[in-house]
C-alpha positions as protocol buffer text, in pm:
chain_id: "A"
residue {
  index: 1
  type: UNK
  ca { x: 6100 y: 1273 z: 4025 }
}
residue {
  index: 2
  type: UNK
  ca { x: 6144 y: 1295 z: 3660 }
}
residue {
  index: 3
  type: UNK
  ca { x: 6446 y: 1487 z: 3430 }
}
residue {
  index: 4
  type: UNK
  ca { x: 6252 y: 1802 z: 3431 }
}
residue {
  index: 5
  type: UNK
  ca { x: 6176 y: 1845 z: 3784 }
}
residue {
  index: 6
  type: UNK
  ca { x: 6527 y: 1750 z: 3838 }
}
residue {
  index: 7
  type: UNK
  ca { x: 6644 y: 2075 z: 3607 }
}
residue {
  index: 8
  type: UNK
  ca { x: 6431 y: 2260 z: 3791 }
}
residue {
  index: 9
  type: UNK
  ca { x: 6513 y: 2240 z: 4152 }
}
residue {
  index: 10
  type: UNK
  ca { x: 6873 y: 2264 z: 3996 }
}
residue {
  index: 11
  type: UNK
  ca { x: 6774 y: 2625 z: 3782 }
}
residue {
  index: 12
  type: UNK
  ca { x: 6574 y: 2720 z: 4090 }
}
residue {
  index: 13
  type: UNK
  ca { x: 6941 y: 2626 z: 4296 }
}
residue {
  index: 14
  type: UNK
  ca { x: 7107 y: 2831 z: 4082 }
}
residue {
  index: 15
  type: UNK
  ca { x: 6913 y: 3081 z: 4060 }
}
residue {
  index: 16
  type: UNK
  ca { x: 6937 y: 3138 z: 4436 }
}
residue {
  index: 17
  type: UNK
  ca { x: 7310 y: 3077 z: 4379 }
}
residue {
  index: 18
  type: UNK
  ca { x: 7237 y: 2785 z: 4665 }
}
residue {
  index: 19
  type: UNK
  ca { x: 7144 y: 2413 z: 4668 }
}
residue {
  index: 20
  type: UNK
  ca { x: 7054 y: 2320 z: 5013 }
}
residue {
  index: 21
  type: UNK
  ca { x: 7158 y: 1955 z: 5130 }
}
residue {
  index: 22
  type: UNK
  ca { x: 6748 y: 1832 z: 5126 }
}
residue {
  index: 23
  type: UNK
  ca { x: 6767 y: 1910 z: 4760 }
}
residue {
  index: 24
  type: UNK
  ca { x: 7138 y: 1753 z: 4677 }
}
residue {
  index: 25
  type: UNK
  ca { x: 6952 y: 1420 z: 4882 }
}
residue {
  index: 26
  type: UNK
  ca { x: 6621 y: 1395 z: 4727 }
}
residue {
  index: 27
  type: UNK
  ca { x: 6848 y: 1426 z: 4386 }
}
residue {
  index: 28
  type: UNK
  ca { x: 7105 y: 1155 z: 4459 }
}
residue {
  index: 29
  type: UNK
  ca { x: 6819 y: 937 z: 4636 }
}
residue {
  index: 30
  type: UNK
  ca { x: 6603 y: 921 z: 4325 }
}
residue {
  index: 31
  type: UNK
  ca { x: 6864 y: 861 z: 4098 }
}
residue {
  index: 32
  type: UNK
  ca { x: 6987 y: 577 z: 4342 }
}
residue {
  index: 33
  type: UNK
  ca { x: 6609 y: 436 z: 4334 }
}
residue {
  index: 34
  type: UNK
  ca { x: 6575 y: 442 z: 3973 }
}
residue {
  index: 35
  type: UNK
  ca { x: 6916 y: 287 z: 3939 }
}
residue {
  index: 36
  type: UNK
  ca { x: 6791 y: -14 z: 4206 }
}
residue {
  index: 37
  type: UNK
  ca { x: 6474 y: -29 z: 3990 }
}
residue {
  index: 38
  type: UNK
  ca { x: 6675 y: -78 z: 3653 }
}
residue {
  index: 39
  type: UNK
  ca { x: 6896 y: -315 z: 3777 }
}
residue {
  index: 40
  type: UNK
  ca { x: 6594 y: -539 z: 3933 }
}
residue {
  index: 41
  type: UNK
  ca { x: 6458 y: -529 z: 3616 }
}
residue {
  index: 42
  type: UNK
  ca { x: 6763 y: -605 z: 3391 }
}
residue {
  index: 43
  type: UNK
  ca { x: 6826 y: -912 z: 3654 }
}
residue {
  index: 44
  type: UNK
  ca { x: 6394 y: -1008 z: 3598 }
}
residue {
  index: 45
  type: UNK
  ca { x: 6488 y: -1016 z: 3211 }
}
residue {
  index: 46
  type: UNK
  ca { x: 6807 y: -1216 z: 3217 }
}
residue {
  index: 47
  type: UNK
  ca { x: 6625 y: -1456 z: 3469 }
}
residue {
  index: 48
  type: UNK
  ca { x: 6351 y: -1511 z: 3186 }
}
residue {
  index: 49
  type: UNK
  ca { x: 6625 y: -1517 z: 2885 }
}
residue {
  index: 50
  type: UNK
  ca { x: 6912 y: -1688 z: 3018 }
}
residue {
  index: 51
  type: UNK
  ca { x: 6828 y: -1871 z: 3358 }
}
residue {
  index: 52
  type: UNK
  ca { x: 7113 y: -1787 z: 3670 }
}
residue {
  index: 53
  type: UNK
  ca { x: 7405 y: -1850 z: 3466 }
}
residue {
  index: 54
  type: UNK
  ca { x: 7472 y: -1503 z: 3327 }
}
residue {
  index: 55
  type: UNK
  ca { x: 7457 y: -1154 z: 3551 }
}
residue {
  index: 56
  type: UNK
  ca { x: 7399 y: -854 z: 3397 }
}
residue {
  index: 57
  type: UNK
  ca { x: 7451 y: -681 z: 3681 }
}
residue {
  index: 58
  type: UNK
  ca { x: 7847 y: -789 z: 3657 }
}
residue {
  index: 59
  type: UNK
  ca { x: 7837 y: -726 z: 3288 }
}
residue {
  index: 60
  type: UNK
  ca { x: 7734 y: -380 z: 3402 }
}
């Protein structure tokens, strides 16, 4: 789920003046996954620069 299909289960929410609790989920989960994913991947790259000594994920 990208930005724009984001906006528009949110417009088509609004729209309906309702945003069911499936919707509010699928939101929060995605953002949660792609969160997980950047992390992973900021931990991958300071792995290959830096070795274990540093975290980004406590710099974060």
């Amino acid at each position: 789920m990208n930005q724009f299909e984001i906006k528009r289960i949110i417009d088509q929410a609004y729209d309906k003046a309702q945003l069911n609790k499936e919707d509010i989920t699928a939101i929060l989960a995605e953002d949660l996954a792609n969160l997980d994913y950047l992390l992973q991947k900021a931990d991958e790259k300071r792995d290959e620069i830096c070795g274990d000594e540093v975290h980004l994920r406590a710099i974060i």
